[in-house]
Short mmCIF file of C-alpha atoms in Angstrom, two decimals:
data_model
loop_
_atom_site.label_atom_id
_atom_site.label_comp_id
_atom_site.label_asym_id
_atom_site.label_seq_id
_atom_site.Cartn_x
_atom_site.Cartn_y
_atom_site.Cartn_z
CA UNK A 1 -20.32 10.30 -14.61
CA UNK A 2 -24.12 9.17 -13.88
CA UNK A 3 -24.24 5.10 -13.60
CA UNK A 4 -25.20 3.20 -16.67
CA UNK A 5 -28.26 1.39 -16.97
CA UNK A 6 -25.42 -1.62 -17.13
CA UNK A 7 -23.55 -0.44 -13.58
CA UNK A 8 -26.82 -0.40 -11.82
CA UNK A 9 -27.75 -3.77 -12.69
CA UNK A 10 -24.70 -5.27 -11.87
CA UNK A 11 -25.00 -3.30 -8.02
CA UNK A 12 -28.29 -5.46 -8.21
CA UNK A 13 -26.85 -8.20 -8.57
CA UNK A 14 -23.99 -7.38 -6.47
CA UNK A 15 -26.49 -6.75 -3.83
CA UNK A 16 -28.42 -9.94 -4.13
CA UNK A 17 -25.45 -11.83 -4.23
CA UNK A 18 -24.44 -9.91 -0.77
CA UNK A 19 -28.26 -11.15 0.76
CA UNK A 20 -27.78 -14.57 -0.70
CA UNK A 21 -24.58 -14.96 0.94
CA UNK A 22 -24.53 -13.14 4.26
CA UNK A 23 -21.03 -12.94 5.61
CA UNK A 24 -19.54 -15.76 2.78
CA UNK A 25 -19.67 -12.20 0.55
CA UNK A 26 -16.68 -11.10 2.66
CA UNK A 27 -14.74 -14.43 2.54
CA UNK A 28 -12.43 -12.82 -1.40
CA UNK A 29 -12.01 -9.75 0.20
CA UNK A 30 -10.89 -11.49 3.76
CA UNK A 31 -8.29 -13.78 1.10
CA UNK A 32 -6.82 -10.48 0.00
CA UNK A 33 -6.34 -9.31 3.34
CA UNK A 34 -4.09 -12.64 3.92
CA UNK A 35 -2.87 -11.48 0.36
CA UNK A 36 -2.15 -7.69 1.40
CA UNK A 37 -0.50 -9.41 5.16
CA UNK A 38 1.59 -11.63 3.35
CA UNK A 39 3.03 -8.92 0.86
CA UNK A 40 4.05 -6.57 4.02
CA UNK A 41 5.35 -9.22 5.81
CA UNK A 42 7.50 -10.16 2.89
CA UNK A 43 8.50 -6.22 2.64
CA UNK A 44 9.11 -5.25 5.97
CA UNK A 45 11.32 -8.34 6.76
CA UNK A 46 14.22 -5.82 5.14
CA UNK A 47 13.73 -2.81 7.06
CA UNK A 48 13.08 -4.66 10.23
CA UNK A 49 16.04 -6.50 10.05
CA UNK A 50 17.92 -3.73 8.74
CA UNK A 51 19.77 -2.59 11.40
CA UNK A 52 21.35 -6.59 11.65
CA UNK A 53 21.63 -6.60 8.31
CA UNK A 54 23.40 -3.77 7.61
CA UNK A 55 26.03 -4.79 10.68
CA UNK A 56 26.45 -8.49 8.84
CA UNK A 57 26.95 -6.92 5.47
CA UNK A 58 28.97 -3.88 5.83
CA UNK A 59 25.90 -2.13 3.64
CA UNK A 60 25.76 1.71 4.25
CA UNK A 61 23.03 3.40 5.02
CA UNK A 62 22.81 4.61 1.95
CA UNK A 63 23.34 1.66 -0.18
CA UNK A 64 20.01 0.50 2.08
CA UNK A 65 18.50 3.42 0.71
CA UNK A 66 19.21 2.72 -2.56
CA UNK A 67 18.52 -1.02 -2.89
CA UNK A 68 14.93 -0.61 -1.05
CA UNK A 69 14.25 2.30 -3.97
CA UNK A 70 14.36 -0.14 -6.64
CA UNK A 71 11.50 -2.22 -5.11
CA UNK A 72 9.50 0.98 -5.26
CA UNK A 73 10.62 1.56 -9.00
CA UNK A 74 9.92 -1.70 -9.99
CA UNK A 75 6.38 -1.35 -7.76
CA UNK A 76 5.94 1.63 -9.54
CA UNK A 77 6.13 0.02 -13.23
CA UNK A 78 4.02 -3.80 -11.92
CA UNK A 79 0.57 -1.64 -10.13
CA UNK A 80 -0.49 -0.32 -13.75
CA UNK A 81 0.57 -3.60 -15.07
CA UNK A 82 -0.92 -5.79 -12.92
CA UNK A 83 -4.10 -3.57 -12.69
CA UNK A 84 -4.39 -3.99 -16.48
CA UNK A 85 -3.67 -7.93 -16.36
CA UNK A 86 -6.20 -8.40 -13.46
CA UNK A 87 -8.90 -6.86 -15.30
CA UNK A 88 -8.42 -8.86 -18.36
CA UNK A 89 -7.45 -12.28 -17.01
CA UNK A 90 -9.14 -12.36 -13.80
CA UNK A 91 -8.38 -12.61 -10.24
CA UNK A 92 -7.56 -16.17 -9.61
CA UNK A 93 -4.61 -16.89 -12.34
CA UNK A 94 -3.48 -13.16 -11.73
CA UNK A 95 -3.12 -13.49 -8.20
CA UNK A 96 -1.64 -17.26 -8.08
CA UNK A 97 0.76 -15.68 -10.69
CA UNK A 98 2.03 -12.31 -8.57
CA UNK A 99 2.16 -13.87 -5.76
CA UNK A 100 4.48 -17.23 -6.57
CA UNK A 101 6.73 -14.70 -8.28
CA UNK A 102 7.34 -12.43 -5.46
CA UNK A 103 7.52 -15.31 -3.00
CA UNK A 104 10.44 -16.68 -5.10
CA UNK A 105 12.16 -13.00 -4.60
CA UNK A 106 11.50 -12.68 -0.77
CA UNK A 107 13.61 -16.19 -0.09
CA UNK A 108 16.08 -15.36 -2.70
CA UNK A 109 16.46 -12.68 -0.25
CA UNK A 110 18.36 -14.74 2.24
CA UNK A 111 21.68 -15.94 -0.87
CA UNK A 112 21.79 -12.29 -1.40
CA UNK A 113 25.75 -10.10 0.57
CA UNK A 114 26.22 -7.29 -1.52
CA UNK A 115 24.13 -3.75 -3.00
CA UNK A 116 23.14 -5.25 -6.31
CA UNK A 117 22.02 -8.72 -5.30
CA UNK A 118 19.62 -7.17 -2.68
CA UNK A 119 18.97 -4.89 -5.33
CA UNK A 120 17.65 -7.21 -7.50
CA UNK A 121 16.29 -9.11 -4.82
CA UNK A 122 13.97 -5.76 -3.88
CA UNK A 123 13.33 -5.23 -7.56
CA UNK A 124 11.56 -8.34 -8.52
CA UNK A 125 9.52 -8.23 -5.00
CA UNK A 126 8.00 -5.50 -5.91
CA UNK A 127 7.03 -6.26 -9.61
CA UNK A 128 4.96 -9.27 -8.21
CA UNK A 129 3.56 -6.99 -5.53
CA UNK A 130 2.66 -4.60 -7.64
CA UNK A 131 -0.83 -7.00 -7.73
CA UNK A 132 -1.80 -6.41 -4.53
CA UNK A 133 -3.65 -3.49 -4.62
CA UNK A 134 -5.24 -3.66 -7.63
CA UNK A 135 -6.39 -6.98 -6.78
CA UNK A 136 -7.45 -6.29 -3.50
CA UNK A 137 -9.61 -3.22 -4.99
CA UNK A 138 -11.03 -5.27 -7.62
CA UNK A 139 -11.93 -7.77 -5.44
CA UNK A 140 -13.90 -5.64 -3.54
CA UNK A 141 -15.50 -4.36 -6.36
CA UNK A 142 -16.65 -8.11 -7.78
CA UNK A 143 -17.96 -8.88 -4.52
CA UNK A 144 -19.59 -6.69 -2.79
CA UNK A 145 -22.33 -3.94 -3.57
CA UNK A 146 -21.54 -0.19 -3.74
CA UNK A 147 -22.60 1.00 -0.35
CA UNK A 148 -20.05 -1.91 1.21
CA UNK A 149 -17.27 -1.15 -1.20
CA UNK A 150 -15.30 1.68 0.40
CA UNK A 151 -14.99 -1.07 3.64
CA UNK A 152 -14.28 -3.69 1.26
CA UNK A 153 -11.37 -2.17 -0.17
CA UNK A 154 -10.62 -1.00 3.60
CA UNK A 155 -10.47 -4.96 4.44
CA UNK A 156 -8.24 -5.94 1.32
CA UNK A 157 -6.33 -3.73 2.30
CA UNK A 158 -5.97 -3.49 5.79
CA UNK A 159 -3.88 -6.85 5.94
CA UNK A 160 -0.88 -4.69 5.14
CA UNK A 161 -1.55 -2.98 7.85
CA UNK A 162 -1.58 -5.86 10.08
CA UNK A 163 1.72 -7.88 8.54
CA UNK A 164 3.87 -4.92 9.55
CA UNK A 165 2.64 -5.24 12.81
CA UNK A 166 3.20 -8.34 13.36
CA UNK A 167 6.84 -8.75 11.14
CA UNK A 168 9.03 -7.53 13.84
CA UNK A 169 7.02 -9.66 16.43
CA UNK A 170 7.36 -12.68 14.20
CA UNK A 171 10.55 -12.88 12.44
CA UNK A 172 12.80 -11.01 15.60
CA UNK A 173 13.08 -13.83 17.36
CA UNK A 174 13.35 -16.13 14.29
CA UNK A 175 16.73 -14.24 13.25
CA UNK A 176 17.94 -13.92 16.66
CA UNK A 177 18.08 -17.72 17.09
CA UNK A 178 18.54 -18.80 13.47
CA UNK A 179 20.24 -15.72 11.54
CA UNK A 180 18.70 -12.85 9.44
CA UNK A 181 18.60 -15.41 6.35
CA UNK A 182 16.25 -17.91 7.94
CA UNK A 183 13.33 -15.31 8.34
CA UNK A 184 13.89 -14.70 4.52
CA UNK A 185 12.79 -18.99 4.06
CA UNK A 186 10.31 -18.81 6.68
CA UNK A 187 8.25 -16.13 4.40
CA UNK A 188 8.63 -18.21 1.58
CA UNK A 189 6.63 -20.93 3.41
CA UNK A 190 3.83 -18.30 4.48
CA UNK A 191 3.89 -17.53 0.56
CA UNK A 192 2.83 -21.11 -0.82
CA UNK A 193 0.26 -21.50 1.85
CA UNK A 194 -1.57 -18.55 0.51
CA UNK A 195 -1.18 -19.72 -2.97
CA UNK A 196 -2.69 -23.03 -1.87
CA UNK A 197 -5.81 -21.05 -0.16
CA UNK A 198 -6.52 -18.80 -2.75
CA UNK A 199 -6.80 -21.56 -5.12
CA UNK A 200 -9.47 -22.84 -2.93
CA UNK A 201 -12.01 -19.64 -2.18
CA UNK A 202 -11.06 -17.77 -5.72
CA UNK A 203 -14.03 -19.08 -7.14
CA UNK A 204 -17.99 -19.76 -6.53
CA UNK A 205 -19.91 -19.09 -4.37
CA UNK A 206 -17.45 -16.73 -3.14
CA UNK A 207 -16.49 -14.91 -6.21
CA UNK A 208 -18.70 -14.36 -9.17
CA UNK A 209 -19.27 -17.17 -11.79
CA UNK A 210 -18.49 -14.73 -14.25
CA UNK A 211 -16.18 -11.53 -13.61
CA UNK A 212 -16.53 -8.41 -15.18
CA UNK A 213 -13.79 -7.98 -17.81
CA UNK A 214 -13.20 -6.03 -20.61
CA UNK A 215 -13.36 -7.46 -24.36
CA UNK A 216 -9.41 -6.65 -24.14
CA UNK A 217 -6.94 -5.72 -22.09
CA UNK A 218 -6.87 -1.65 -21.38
CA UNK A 219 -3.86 0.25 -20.49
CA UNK A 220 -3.69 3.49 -18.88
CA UNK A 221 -4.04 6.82 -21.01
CA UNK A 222 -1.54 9.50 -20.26
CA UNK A 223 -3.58 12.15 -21.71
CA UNK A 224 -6.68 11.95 -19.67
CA UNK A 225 -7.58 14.74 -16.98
CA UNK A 226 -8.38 11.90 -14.82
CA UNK A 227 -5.58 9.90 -14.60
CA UNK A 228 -3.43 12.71 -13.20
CA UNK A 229 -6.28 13.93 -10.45
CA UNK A 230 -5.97 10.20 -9.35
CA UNK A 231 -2.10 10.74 -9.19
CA UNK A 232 -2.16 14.21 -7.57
CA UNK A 233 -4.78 13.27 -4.95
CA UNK A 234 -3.19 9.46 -4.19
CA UNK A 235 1.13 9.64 -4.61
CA UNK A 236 2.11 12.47 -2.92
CA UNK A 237 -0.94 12.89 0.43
CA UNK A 238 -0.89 9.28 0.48
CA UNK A 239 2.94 9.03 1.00
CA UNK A 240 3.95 9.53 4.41
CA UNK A 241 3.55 5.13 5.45
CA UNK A 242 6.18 3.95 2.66
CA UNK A 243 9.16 6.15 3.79
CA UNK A 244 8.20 5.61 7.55
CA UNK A 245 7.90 1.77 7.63
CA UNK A 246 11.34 1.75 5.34
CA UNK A 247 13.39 4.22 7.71
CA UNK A 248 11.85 4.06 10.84
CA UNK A 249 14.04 1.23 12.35
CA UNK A 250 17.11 3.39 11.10
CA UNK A 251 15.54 6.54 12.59
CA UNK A 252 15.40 4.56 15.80
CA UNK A 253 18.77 2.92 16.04
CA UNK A 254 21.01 5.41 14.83
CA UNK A 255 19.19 8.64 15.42
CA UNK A 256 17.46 7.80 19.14
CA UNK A 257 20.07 5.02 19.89
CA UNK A 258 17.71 2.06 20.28
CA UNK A 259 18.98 -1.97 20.00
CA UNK A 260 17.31 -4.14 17.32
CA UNK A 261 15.52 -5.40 20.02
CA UNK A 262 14.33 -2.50 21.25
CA UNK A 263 13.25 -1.47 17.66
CA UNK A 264 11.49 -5.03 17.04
CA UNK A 265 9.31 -4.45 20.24
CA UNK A 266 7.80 -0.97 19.32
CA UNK A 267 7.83 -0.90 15.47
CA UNK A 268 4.49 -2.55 15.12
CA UNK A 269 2.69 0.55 16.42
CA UNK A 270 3.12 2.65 13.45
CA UNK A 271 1.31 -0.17 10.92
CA UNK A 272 -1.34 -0.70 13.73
CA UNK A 273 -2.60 2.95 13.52
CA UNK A 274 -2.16 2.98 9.18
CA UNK A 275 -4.84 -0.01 9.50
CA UNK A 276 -6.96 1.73 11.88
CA UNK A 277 -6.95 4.87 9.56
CA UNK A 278 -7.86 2.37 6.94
CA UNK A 279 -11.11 1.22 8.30
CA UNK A 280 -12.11 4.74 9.99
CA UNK A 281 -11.61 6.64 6.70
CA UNK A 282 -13.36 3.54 4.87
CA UNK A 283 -16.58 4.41 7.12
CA UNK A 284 -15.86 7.84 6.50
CA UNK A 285 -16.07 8.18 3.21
CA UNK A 286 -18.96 6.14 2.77
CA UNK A 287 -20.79 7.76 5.46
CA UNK A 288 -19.49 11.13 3.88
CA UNK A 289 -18.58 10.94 0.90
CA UNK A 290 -20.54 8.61 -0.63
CA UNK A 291 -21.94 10.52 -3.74
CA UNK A 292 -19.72 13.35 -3.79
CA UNK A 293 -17.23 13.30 -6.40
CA UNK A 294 -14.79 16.31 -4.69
CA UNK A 295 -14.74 16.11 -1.23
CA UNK A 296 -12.87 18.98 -0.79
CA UNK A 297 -13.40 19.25 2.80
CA UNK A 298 -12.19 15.52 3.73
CA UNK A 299 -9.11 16.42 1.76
CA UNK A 300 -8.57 19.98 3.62
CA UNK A 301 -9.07 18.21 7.07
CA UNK A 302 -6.22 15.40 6.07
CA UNK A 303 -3.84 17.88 4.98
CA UNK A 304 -4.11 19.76 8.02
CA UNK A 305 -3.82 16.70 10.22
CA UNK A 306 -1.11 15.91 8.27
CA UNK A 307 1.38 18.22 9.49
CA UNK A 308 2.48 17.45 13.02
CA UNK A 309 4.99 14.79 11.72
CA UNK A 310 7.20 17.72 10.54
CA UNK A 311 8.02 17.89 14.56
CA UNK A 312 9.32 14.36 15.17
CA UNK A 313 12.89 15.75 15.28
CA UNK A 314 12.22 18.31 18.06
CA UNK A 315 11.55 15.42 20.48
CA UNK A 316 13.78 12.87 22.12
CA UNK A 317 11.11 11.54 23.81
CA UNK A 318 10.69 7.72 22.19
CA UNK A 319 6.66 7.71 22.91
CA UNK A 320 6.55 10.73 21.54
CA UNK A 321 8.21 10.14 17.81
CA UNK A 322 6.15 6.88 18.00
CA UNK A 323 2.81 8.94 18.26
CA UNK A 324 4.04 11.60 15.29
CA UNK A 325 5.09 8.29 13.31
CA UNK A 326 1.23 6.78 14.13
CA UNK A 327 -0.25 9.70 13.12
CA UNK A 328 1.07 10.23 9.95
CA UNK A 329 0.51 6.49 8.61
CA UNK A 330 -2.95 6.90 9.86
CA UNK A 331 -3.67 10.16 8.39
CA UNK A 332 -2.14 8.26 5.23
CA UNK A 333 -4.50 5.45 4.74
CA UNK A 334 -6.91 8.26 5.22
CA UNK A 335 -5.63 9.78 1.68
CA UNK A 336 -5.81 6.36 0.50
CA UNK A 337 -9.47 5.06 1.21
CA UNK A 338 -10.80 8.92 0.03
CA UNK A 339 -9.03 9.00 -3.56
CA UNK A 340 -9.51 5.57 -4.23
CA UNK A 341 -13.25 6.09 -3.29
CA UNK A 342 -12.87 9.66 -5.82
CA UNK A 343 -10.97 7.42 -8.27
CA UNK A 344 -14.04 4.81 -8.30
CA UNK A 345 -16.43 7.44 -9.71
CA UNK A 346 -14.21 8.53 -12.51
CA UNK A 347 -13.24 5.15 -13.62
CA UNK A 348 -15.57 2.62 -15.38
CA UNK A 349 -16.29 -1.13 -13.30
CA UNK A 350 -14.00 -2.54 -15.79
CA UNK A 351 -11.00 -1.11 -15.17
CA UNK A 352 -10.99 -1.19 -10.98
CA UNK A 353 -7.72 -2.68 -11.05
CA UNK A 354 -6.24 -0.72 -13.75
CA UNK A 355 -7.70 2.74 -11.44
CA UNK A 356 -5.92 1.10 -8.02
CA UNK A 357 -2.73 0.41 -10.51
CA UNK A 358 -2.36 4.00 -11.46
CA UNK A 359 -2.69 4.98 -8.00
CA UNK A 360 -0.50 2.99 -6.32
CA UNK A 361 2.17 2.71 -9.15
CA UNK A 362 2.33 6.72 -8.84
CA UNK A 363 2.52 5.82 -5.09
CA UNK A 364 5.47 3.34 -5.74
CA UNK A 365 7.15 6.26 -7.90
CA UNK A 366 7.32 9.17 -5.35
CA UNK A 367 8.47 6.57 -2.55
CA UNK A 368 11.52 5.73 -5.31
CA UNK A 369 12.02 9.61 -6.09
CA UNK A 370 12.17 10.29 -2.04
CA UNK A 371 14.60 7.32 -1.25
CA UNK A 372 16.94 8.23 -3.76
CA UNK A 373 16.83 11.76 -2.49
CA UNK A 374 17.07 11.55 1.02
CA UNK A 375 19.60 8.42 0.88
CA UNK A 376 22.74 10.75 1.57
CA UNK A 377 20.73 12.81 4.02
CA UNK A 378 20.42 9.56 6.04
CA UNK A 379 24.20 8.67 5.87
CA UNK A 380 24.77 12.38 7.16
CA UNK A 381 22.00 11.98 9.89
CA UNK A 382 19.83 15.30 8.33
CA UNK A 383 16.37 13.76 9.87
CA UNK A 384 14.80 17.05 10.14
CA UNK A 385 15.05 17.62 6.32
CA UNK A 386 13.83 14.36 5.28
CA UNK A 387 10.45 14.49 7.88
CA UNK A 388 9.51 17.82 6.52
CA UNK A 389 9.80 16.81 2.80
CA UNK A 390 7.33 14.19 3.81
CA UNK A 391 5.39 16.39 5.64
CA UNK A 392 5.10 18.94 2.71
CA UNK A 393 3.78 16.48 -0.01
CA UNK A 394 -0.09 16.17 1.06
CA UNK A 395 -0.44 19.99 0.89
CA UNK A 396 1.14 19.74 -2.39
CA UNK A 397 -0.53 16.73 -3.64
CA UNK A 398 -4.41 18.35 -2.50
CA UNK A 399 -3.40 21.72 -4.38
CA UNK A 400 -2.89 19.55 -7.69
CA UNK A 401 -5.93 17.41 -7.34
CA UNK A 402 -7.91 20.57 -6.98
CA UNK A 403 -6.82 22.15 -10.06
CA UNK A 404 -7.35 19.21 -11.74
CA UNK A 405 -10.08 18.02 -10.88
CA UNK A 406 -12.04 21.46 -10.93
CA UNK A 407 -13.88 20.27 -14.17
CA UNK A 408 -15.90 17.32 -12.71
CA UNK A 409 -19.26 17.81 -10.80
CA UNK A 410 -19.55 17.99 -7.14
#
């Protein structure tokens, strides 16, 4: 839809603000990086330690399975949520609100022996994640003018990126020394500190005196044409990161017979290149892409690149799986930054964080569906089956979009 006389004077302003500013503009979306770090770190702890954890417990490898899927249904249920809440209460009390909750579940992590408590413990992580997204897209979106905002959200974002690099790094040689339960405490302290500093820059000059929210709070609509080209285009191509970051260290350990130490030394490689995909498919699209409401051929060349992780099983070669691995989280934020930047033209200003929420909730909802799916292939070691279900979902997910989205102007 053409921009309203009302969108184009907010980009003014937007714009002004940007001039006014000069690299303060970046300092909200820079927060929700630290925002977007701090949530992976908190949900990688599990599957790095996994291997230990799973030795100290007696869990099986498909009870892991299992208990990580309910973070990604409860994910699934909090990104519309959130989105919705964000939008109509603003950033600050939204985010100082998600984020106390889920630091609560990450240490309650560390009481937790058996399938349900961790369970639980996964379940209520991800309903106060389920803000980060939607926050981190909205922030972008209150701060910074149009032709920055595919790089903003790239930024918000890209912290993710960065905290699973840096979990096995960080919280290996905290468990080694002190247990797998004191990593679990030692997030919850990296949780109140960002509490603390987004209470500090979640406001002027840095943010807006006055967000843009709607007159009440909107919820998505089922119905619309929309909605479901946002889901086709973002939940299935977009997939490949969530199962590799949750079964990678298994993958590793059991499958190429590496230690946990071995695993904690390589598994930050993976995350590195889904942050680097981030930023170079953030510059792409807005270089691109940046009127062009189907960009068909973006979403052809993804697909295609998409496809070599199908052949991670035909190698024993470590370096080898670790490049397949790379390339498919970095083909993945690709997805990402090009439907959210789709998404942002078919969505009003107003509902940014409900548009992110759809996309990543649907995101959250396919990761569920595949873990509960492939957890009894992973007790009986069928790796093969569950890389080429992953590697079948973009081509899938683009075929769907393109139907759908056939009615809107190129």
């Amino acid at each position: 839809m053409p921009a309203s006389t009302t969108d184009r004077t907010v980009t003014g302003q937007a714009s002004a603000r940007a001039t006014t500013l000069g690299w303060r503009v970046w300092v909200p979306c820079l927060g929700m990086a630290l925002c977007s770090w701090l949530a992976f770190v908190d949900r990688q702890v599990w599957a790095v330690l996994s291997p230990t954890i799973l030795r100290d417990t007696g869990l099986t490898a498909r009870e892991f399975a299992d208990a990580s899927s309910f973070f990604f249904l409860a994910y699934m249920i909090a990104n519309p949520l959130w989105g919705s809440i964000l939008d109509y209460v603003g950033l600050r009390i939204g985010m100082l609100l998600a984020v106390a909750l889920w630091t609560g579940a990450s240490m309650s992590h560390a009481w937790m022996s058996g399938f349900m408590g961790f369970a639980l413990a996964r379940a209520v992580l991800g309903l106060g994640e389920g803000a980060t997204f939607p926050g981190g897209l909205r922030t972008a979106v209150e701060s910074l003018p149009t032709n920055l905002r595919a790089r903003g959200i790239a930024t918000s974002f890209s912290g993710g990126t960065i905290g699973a690099i840096v979990t096995p790094l960080m919280v290996g040689p905290i468990a080694q020394n002190y247990g797998w339960q004191a990593a679990f405490f030692f997030t919850g302290g990296l949780g109140v500190a960002w509490l603390l500093l987004w209470t500090a820059i979640a406001r002027p000059p840095f943010l807006p005196v006055v967000e843009h929210k709607p007159t009440k709070m909107s919820w998505p609509n089922p119905f619309e044409r929309r909605v479901w080209a946002l889901v086709a285009s973002y939940a299935l191509p977009a997939l490949a990161p969530g199962p590799v970051l949750t079964i990678l260290p298994l993958y590793l350990a059991r499958g190429l017979g590496l230690s946990q130490a071995q695993v904690n030394q390589i598994f930050w490689i993976p995350p590195l290149a889904w942050g680097i995909g981030y930023f170079f498919w953030g510059w792409a699209a807005d270089r691109f892409a940046a009127n062009n409401r189907r960009p068909i051929g973006m979403f052809l060349l993804l697909t295609l690149c998409s496809f070599a992780l199908g052949a991670t099983t035909f190698t024993r070669s470590v370096g080898l799986t670790m490049f397949l691995m790379s390339w498919a989280n970095f083909i993945g934020g690709g997805f990402q930054m090009v439907s959210l930047k789709v998404g942002s033209y078919a969505f009003p200003r107003e509902q940014a964080a409900m548009m992110s929420g759809i996309a990543s909730g649907s995101w959250a909802l396919v990761n569920f569906v595949f873990l509960r799916m492939t957890g009894p292939w992973l007790n009986q070691g069928r790796w093969d089956d569950v890389f080429w279900l992953i590697t079948a979902c973009p081509a899938i997910g683009v075929a769907l979009w393109w139907v759908l989205s056939r009615n809107q102007r190129d």
